[in-house]
Coordinates of C-alpha atoms in Angstrom, one line a residue:
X1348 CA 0.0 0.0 0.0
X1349 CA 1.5 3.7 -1.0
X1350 CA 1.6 6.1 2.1
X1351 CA 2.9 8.9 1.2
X1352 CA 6.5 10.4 2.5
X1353 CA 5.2 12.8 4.7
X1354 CA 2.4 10.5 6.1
X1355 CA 3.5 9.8 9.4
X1356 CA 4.8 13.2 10.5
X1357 CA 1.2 14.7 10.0
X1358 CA -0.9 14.4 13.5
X1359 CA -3.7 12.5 13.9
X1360 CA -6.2 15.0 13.3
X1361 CA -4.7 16.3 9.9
X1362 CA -4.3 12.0 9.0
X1363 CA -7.8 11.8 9.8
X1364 CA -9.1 14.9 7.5
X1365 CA -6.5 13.9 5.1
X1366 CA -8.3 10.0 4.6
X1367 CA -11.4 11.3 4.9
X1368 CA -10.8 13.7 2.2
X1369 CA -9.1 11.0 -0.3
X1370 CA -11.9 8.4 0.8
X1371 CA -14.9 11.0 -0.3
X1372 CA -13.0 11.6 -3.5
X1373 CA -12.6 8.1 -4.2
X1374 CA -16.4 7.5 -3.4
X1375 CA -17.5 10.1 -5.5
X1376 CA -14.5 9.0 -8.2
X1377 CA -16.6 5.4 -8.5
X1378 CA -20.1 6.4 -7.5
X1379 CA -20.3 9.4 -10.4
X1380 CA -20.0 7.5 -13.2
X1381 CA -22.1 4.8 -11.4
X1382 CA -25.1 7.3 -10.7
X1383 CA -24.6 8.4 -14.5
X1384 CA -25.0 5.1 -16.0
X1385 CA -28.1 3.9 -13.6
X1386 CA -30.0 7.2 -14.8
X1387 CA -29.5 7.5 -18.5
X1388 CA -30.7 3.6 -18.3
X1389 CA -33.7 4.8 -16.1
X1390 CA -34.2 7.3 -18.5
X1391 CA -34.0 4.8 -21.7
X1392 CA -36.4 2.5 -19.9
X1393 CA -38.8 5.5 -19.5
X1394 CA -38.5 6.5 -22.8
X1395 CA -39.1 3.1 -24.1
X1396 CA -42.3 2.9 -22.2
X1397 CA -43.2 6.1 -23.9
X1398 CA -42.5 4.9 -27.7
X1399 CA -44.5 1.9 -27.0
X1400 CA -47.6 4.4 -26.6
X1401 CA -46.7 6.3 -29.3
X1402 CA -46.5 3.5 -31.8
X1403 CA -49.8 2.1 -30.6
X1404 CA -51.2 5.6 -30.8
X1405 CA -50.0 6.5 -34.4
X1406 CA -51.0 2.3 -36.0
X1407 CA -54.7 3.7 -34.8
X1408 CA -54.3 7.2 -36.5
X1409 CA -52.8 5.5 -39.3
X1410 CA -55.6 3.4 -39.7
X1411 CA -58.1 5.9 -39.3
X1412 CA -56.9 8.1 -41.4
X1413 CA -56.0 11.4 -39.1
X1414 CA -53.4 13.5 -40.8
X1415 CA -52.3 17.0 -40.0
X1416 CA -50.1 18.0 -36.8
X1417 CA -51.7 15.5 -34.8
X1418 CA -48.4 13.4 -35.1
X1419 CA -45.7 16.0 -33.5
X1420 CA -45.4 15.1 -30.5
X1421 CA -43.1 12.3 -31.1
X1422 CA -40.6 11.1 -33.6
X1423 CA -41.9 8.6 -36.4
X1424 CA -42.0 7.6 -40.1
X1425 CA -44.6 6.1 -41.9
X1426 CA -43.3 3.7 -45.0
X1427 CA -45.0 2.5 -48.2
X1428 CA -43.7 -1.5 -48.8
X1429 CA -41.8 -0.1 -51.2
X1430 CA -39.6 1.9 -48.8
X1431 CA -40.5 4.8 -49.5
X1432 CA -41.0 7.7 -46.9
X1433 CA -45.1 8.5 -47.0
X1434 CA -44.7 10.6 -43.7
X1435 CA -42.1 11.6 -40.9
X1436 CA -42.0 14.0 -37.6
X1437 CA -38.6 14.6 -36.2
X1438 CA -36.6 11.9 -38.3
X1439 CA -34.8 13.0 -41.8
X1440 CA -34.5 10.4 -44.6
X1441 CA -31.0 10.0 -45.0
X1442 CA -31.4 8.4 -48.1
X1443 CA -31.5 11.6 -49.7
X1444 CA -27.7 12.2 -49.3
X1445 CA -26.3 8.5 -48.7
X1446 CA -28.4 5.9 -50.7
X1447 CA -27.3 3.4 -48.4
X1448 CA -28.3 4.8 -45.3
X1449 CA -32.1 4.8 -43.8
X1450 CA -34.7 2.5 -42.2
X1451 CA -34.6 -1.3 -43.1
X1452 CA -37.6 -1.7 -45.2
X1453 CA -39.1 -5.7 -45.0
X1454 CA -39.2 -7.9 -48.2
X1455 CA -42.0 -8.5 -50.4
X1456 CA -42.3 -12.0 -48.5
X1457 CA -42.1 -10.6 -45.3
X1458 CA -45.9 -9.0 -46.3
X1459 CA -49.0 -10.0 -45.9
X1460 CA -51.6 -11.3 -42.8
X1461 CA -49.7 -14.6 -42.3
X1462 CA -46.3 -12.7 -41.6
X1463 CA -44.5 -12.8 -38.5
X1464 CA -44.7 -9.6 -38.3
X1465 CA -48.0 -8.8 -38.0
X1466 CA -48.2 -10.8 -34.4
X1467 CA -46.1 -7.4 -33.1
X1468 CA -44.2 -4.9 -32.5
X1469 CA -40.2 -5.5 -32.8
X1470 CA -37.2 -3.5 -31.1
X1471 CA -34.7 -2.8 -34.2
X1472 CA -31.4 -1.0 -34.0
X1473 CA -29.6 1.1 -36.4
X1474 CA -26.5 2.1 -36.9
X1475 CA -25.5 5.8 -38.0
X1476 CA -21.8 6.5 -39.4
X1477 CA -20.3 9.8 -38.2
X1478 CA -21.9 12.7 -38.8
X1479 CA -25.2 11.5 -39.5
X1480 CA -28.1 10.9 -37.4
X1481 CA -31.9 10.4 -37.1
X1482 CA -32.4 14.2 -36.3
X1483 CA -30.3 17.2 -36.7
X1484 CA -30.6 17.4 -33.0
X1485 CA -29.7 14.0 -31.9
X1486 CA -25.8 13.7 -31.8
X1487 CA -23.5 12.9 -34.1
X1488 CA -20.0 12.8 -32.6
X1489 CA -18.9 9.4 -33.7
X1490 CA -21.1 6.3 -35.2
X1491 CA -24.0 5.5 -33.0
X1492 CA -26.8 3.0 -32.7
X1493 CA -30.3 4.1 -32.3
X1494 CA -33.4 1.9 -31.5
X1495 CA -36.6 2.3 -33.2
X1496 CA -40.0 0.5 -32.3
X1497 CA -41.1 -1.2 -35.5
X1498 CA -45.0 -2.0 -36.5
X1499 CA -46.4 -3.5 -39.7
X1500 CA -50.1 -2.5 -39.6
X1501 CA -53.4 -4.2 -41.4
X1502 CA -54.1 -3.2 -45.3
X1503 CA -54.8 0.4 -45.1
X1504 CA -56.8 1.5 -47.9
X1505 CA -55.4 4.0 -50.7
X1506 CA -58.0 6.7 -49.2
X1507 CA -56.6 6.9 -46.3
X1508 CA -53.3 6.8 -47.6
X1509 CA -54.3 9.5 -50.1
X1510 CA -54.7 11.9 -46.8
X1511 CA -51.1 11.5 -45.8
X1512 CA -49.1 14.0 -47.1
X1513 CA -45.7 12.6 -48.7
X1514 CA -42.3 13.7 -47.3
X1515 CA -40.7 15.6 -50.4
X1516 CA -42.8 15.1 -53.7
X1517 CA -46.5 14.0 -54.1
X1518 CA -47.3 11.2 -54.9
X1519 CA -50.3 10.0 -56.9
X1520 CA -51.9 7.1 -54.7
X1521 CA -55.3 7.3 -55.8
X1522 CA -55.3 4.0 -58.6
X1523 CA -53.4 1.6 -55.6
X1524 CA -54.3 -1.4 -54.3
X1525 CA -54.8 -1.2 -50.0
X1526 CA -51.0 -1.9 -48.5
X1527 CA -49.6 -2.7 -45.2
X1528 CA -47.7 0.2 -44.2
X1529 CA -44.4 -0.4 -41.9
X1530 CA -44.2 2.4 -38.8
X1531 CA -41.3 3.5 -37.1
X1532 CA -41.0 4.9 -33.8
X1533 CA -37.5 6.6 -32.5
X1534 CA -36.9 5.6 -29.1
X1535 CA -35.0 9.1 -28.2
X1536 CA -31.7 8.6 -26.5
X1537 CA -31.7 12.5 -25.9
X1538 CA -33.1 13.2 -22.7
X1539 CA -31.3 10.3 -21.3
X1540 CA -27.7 11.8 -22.4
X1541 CA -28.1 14.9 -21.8
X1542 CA -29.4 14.6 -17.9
X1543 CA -26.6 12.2 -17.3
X1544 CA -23.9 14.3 -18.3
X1545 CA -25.9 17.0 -17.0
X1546 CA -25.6 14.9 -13.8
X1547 CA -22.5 13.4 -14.1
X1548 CA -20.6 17.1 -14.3
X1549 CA -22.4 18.5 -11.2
X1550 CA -21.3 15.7 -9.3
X1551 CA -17.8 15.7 -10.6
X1552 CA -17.0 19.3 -10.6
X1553 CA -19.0 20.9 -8.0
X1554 CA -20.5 18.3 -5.8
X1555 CA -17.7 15.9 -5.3
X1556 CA -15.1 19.2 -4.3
X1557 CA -17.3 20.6 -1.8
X1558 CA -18.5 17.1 -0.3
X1559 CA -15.3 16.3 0.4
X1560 CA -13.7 19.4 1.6
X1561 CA -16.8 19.2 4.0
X1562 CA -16.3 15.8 5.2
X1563 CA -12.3 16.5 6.0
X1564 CA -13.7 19.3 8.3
X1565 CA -16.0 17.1 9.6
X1566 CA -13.4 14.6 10.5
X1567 CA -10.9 17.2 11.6
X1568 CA -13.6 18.3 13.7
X1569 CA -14.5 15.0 15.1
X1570 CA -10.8 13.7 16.0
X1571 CA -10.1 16.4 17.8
X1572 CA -13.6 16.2 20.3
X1573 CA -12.5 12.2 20.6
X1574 CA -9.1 13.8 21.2
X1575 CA -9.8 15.5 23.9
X1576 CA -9.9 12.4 26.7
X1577 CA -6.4 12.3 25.3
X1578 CA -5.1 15.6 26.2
X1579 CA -6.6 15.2 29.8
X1580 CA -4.8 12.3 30.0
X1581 CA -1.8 13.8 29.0
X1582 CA -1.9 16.7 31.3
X1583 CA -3.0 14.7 34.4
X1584 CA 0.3 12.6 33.6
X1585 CA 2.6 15.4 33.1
X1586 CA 0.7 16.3 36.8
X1587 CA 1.8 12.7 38.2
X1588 CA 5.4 13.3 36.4
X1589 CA 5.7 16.5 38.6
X1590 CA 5.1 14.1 41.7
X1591 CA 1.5 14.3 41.9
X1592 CA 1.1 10.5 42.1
X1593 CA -2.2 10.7 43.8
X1594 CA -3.4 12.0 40.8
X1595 CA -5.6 10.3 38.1
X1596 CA -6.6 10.8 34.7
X1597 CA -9.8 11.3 33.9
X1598 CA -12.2 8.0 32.2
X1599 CA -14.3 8.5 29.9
X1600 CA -18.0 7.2 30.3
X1601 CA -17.6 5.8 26.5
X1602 CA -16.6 2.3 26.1
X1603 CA -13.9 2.3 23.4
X1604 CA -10.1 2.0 23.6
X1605 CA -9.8 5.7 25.2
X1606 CA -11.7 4.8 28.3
X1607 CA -9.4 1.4 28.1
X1608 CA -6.3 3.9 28.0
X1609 CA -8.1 5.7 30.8
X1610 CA -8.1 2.6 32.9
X1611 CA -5.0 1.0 32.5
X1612 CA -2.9 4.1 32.9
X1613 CA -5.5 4.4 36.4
X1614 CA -4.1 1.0 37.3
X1615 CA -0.6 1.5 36.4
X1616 CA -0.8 4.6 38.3
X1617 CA -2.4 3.2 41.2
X1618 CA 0.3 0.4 41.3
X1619 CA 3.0 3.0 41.5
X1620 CA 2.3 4.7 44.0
X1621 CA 2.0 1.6 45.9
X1622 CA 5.5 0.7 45.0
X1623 CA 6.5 4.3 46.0
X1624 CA 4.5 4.2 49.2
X1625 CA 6.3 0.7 49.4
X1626 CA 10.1 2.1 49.1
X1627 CA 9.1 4.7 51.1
X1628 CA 7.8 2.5 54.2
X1629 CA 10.4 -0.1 53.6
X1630 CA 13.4 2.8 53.4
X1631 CA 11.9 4.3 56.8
X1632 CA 11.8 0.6 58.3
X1633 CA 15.5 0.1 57.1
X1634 CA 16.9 2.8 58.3
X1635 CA 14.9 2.4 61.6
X1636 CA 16.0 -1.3 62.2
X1637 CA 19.7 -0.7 61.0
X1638 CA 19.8 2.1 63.6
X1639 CA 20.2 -0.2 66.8
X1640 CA 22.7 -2.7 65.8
X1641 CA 25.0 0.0 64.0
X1642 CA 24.4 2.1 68.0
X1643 CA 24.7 -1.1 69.4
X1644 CA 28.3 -1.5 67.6
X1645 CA 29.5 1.9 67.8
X1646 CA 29.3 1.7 71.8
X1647 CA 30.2 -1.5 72.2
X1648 CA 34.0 0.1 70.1
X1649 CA 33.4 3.6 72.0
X1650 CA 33.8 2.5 75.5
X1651 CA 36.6 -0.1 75.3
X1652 CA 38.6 2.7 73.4
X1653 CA 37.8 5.3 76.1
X1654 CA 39.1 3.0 78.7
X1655 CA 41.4 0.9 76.6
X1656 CA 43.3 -0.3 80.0
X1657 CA 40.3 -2.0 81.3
X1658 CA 38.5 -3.5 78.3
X1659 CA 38.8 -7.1 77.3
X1660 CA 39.1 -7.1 73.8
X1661 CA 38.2 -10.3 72.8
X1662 CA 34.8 -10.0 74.1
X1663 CA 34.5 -6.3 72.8
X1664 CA 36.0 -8.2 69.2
X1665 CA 33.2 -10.7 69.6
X1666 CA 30.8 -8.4 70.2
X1667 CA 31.2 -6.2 67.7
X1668 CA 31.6 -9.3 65.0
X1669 CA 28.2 -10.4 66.3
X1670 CA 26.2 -7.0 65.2
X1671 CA 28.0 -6.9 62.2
X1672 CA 26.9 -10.5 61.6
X1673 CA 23.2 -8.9 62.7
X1674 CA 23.9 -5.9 60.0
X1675 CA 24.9 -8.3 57.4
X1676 CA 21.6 -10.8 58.0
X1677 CA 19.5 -7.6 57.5
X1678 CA 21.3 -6.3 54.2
X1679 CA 21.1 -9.8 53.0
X1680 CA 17.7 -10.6 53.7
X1681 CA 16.6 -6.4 52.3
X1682 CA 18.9 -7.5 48.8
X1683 CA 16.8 -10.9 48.1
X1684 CA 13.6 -9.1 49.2
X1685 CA 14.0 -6.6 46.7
X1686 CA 15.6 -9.3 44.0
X1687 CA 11.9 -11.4 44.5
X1688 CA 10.2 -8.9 44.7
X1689 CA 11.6 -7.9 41.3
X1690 CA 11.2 -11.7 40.0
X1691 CA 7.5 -11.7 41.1
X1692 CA 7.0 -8.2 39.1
X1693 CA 8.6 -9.9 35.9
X1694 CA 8.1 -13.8 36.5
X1695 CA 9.7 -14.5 32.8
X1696 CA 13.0 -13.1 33.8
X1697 CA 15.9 -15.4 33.9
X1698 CA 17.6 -16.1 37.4
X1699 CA 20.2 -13.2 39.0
X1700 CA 23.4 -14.4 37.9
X1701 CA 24.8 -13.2 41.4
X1702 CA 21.8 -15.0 43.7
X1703 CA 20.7 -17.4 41.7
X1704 CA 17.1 -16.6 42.2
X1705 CA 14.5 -16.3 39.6
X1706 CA 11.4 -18.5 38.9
X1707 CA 12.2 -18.8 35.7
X1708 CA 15.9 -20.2 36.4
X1709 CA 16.6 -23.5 34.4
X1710 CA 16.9 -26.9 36.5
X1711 CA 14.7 -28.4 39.3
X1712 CA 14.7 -28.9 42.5
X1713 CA 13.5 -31.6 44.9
X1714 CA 11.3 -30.0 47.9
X1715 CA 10.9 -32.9 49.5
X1716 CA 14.9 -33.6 49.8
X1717 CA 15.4 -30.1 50.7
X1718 CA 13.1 -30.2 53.6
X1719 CA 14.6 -33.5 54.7
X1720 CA 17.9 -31.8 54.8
X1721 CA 17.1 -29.0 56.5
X1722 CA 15.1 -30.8 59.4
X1723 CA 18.5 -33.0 59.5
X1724 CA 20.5 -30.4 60.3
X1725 CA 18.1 -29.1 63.3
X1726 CA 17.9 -32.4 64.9
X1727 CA 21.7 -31.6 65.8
X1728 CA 22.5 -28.5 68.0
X1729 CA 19.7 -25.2 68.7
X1730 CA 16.8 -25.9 70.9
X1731 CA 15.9 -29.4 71.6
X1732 CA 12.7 -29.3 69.6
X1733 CA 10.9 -32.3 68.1
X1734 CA 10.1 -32.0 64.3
X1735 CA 7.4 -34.4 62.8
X1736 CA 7.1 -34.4 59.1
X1737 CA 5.0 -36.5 56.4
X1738 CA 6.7 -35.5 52.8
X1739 CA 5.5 -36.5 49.5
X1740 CA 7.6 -36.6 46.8
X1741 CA 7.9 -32.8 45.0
X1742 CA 9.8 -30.9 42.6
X1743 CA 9.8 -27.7 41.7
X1744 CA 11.1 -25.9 38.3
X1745 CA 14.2 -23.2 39.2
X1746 CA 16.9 -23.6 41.6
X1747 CA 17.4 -24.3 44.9
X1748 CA 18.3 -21.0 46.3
X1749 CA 14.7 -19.4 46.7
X1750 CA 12.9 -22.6 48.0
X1751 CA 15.5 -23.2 50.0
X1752 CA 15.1 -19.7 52.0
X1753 CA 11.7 -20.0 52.0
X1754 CA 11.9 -23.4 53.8
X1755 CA 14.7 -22.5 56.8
X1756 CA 12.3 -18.7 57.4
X1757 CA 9.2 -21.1 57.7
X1758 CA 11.0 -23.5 59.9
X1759 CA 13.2 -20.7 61.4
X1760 CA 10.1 -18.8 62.7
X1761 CA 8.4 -21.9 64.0
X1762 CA 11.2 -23.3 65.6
X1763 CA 11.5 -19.1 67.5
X1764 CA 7.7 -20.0 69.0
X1765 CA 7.2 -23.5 69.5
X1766 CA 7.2 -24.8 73.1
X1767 CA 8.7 -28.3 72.3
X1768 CA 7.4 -29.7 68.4
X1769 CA 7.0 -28.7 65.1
X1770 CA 4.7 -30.3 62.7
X1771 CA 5.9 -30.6 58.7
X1772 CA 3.9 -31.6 55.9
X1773 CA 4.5 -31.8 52.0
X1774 CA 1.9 -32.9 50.4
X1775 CA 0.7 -32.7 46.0
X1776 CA -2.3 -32.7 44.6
X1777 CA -3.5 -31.2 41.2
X1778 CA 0.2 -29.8 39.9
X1779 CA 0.3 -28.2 43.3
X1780 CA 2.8 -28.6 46.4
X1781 CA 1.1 -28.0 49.5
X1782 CA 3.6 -27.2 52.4
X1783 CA 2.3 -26.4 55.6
X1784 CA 4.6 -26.1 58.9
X1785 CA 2.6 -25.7 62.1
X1786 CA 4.3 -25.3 66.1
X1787 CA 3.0 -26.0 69.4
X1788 CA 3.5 -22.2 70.5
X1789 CA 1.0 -19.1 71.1
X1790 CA -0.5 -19.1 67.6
X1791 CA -1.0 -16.2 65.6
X1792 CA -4.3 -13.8 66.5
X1793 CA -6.8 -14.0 63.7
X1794 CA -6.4 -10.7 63.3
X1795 CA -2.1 -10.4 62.4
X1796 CA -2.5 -13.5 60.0
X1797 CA -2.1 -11.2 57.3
X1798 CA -0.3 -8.6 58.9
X1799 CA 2.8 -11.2 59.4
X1800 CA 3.6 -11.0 56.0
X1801 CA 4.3 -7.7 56.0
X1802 CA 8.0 -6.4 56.4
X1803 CA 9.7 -5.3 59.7
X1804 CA 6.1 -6.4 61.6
X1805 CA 6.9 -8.4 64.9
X1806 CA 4.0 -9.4 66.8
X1807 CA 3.7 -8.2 70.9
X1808 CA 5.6 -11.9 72.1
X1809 CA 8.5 -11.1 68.9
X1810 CA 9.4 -8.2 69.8
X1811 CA 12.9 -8.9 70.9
X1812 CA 15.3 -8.1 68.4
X1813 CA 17.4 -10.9 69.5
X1814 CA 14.7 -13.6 69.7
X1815 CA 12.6 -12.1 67.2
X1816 CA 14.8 -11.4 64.1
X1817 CA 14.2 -8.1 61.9
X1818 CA 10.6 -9.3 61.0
X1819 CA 11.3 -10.1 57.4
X1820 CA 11.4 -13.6 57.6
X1821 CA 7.5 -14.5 56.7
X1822 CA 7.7 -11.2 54.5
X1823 CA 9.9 -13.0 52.3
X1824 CA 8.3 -15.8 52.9
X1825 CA 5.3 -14.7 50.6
X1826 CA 7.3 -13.0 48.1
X1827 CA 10.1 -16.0 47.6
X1828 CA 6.2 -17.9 47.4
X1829 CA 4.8 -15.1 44.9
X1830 CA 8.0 -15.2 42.4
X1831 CA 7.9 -18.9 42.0
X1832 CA 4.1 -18.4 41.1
X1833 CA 2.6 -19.4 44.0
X1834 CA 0.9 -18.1 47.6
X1835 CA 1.4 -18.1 51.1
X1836 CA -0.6 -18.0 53.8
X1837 CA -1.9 -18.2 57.4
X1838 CA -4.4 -20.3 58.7
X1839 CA -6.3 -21.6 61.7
X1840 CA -4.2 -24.3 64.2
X1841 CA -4.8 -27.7 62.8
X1842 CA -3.2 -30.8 64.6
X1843 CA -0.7 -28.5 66.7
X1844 CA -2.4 -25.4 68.6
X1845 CA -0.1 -22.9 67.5
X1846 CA 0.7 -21.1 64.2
X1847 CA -0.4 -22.9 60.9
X1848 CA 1.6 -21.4 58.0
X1849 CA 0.5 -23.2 54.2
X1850 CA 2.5 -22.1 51.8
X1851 CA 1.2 -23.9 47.7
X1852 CA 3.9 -23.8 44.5
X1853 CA 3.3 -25.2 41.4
X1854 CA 5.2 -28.9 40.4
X1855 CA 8.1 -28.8 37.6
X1856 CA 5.5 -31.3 35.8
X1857 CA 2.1 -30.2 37.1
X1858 CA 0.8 -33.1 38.3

């Protein structure tokens, strides 16, 4: 398809106008000659119709013998079987200046009351060379075919001949048998050519033009009202790219793909000012919860140096390395926060190269064996706890590094509030891994089973920083559960009458 070079440069109001204008003229391009045609073939048809009555009306004139001006009112020629012309109105015998031209006259065979003939009247057509014609004012520009009604009538008596007057010299018919005569009608193209080129030039030269122009308005017009959601939209984002992020655009009560635009940039919007309010809250909560272990470290190095006589450095050395071990937990648990956070916001992206995370990382993993190890490892050294577990066999697509984190927080946090056992159990059904890890300990109020999810939240019996972690553990519990495409949650107690946590991910081979 040609687009012109300067196409896409226009806006959209001046492509708009611009097709508009080139589909009118096109339209009117096909439909002029169109509309032409279908009139002068109306106008044939009617005039058709009309020498139908005339030839009936001049066969009954004929026969009765009426003469005089009664015939004018349309074209016709009366012929002896002879050929010759007895009488005409509005048609020229061209045999007077080309021998060869003139009405076809029938043969002597062709006469009489058993002829074909006589059962009707017969459509004939004739053809004109150049310059001649019917009528001086029919035209002649180029041969052309005309069509005349033809009639053989009944024996007319040489009487009533007698009162028609001949076309050029008398004639002495008095002493003549009576003799069909052959009638010819001129079925009169004129009208019909002249109104459709009449018709045809108005609509080329003074309708099309001005139609079109019109309907280019029009559309300019009309792209710029449907424009206008557009422009609110724009200037309510530039608003939001100022920093008003409360702001909205404006939707549109019409259901078309402005009031979609409307809607989705609503939702985009709306989503980031969450994720500002987000970064805000979560750099507040940082910097509150990295303020005690970096005080905690900068006295635990400020007295020692003001009495370096009396301080035992090895326990200040192991003090110190202990809330730098405390800072470092925190930046490393805020890093792959952020990073699934990330992977949950883009869940095709391939794993961090420096983490490893990612739900779309290649490999498996077996859930089932990582569980097993884990609770292994707990079985030696921490609190003597007692860990009951019922696995089913489970693997997951990725690698090892999120599940894995999301299994020791789960277990981590149970094993913080349990009084003495911790319940495990892995369990598929549907393409679905069910893990659920439940404790013996207070519980969790109906009321906080969401909250616990959120970052930095400790609950009234978590509160110590030292017991109780930072209070991201469960937090990335559900977003380590969220980038591998799948939820976390917390539930009523079940067989333990502590806290329930169920956490579902989707099998490597969904089954």
């Amino acid at each position: 398809m040609f687009v012109p070079r300067r196409w896409p440069a226009l806006g959209v109001r001046a492509r708009a106008a611009g097709a508009a204008l080139i589909a009118s003229a096109l339209a009117f391009a096909v439909a002029t000659p169109l509309v032409g045609h279908i009139v002068r073939v109306r106008l044939e048809h009617a005039a058709l119709e009309q020498g139908w009555a005339a030839i009936a009306d001049l066969e009954a004139r004929v026969r009765a013998g009426a003469g005089g001006g009664e015939f004018q009112n349309y074209s016709y020629a009366v012929l002896a079987q002879d050929g010759r012309w007895l009488r005409s109105a509005n048609l020229e015998d061209p045999r007077d200046t080309d021998p060869a031209l003139g009405l076809p006259a029938l043969s002597p065979d062709q006469y009489g009351t058993d002829s074909p003939h006589m059962l009707g009247t017969d459509l004939v057509t004739v053809r004109y060379p150049n310059g001649h014609a019917p009528h001086y004012r029919l035209p002649t520009a180029g041969p052309r075919t005309y069509r005349f009604l033809r009639k053989l009538t009944e024996p007319v008596s040489a009487a009533r001949l007698a009162q028609l007057p001949p076309n050029g010299p008398r004639v002495d018919l008095g002493n003549l048998p009576d003799r069909q005569l052959l009638l010819y009608v001129l079925i009169d193209p004129l009208t019909g050519d002249e109104t459709a080129a009449i018709l045809t030039r108005v609509l080329a030269y003074d309708v099309a033009p001005a139609t079109s122009l019109f309907v280019a308005l029009i559309a300019w017009l009309a792209t710029g009202l449907a424009l206008r959601p557009v422009e609110s939209i724009r200037r309510q984002m530039a608003a939001v790219r100022g920093g008003a992020f409360h702001e909205r655009v404006p939707v549109p009560r019409a259901r078309d793909g402005i009031h979609r635009l409307a809607r989705t940039t609503n939702d985009t919007l709306d989503r980031l000012q969450h994720a500002l309010d987000e970064q805000r809250r979560l750099v507040a909560d940082a910097s509150h919860e990295l303020r005690s272990p970096l005080a905690a470290l900068r006295s635990s190095l400020e007295v020692p140096l003001a009495h370096p006589a009396a301080a035992d450095w090895p326990t200040v050395v192991r003090g110190a390395l202990t809330d730098a071990e405390r800072l470092q937990d925190l930046a490393d648990d805020l890093l792959l926060l952020a990073r699934a956070e990330r992977d949950t916001d883009r869940p095709g992206d391939t794993a961090d190269t420096h983490t490893g995370a990612g739900a779309g990382a290649g490999g498996t993993v077996d859930l089932r064996d990582l569980i097993a190890e884990q609770l292994a490892e707990r079985h030696y050294g921490g609190r003597e706890l007692t860990y009951e577990s019922e696995l089913d066999e489970a693997v997951l697509t990725g690698r090892e590094t999120l599940p894995a984190r999301l299994v020791r927080n789960l277990l981590d946090n149970a094993a913080r509030h349990a009084e003495g056992r911790v319940a495990v159990t892995l369990a598929v059904a549907d393409g679905w891994a069910r893990l659920t890890v439940e404790d013996d300990g207070p519980g969790i109020p109906a009321a906080d089973r969401e909250r616990v999810f959120e970052r930095f939240v400790r609950l009234d019996d978590a509160r110590d920083r030292h017991t109780g972690g930072a209070g991201l553990g469960l937090a990335l519990v559900r977003t380590i559960a969220h980038s591998l495409g799948g939820t976390a949650a917390a539930e009523p107690p079940g067989r333990l009458p502590g806290a329930r946590l169920v956490v579902r991910l989707p099998t490597a081979n969904g089954s």
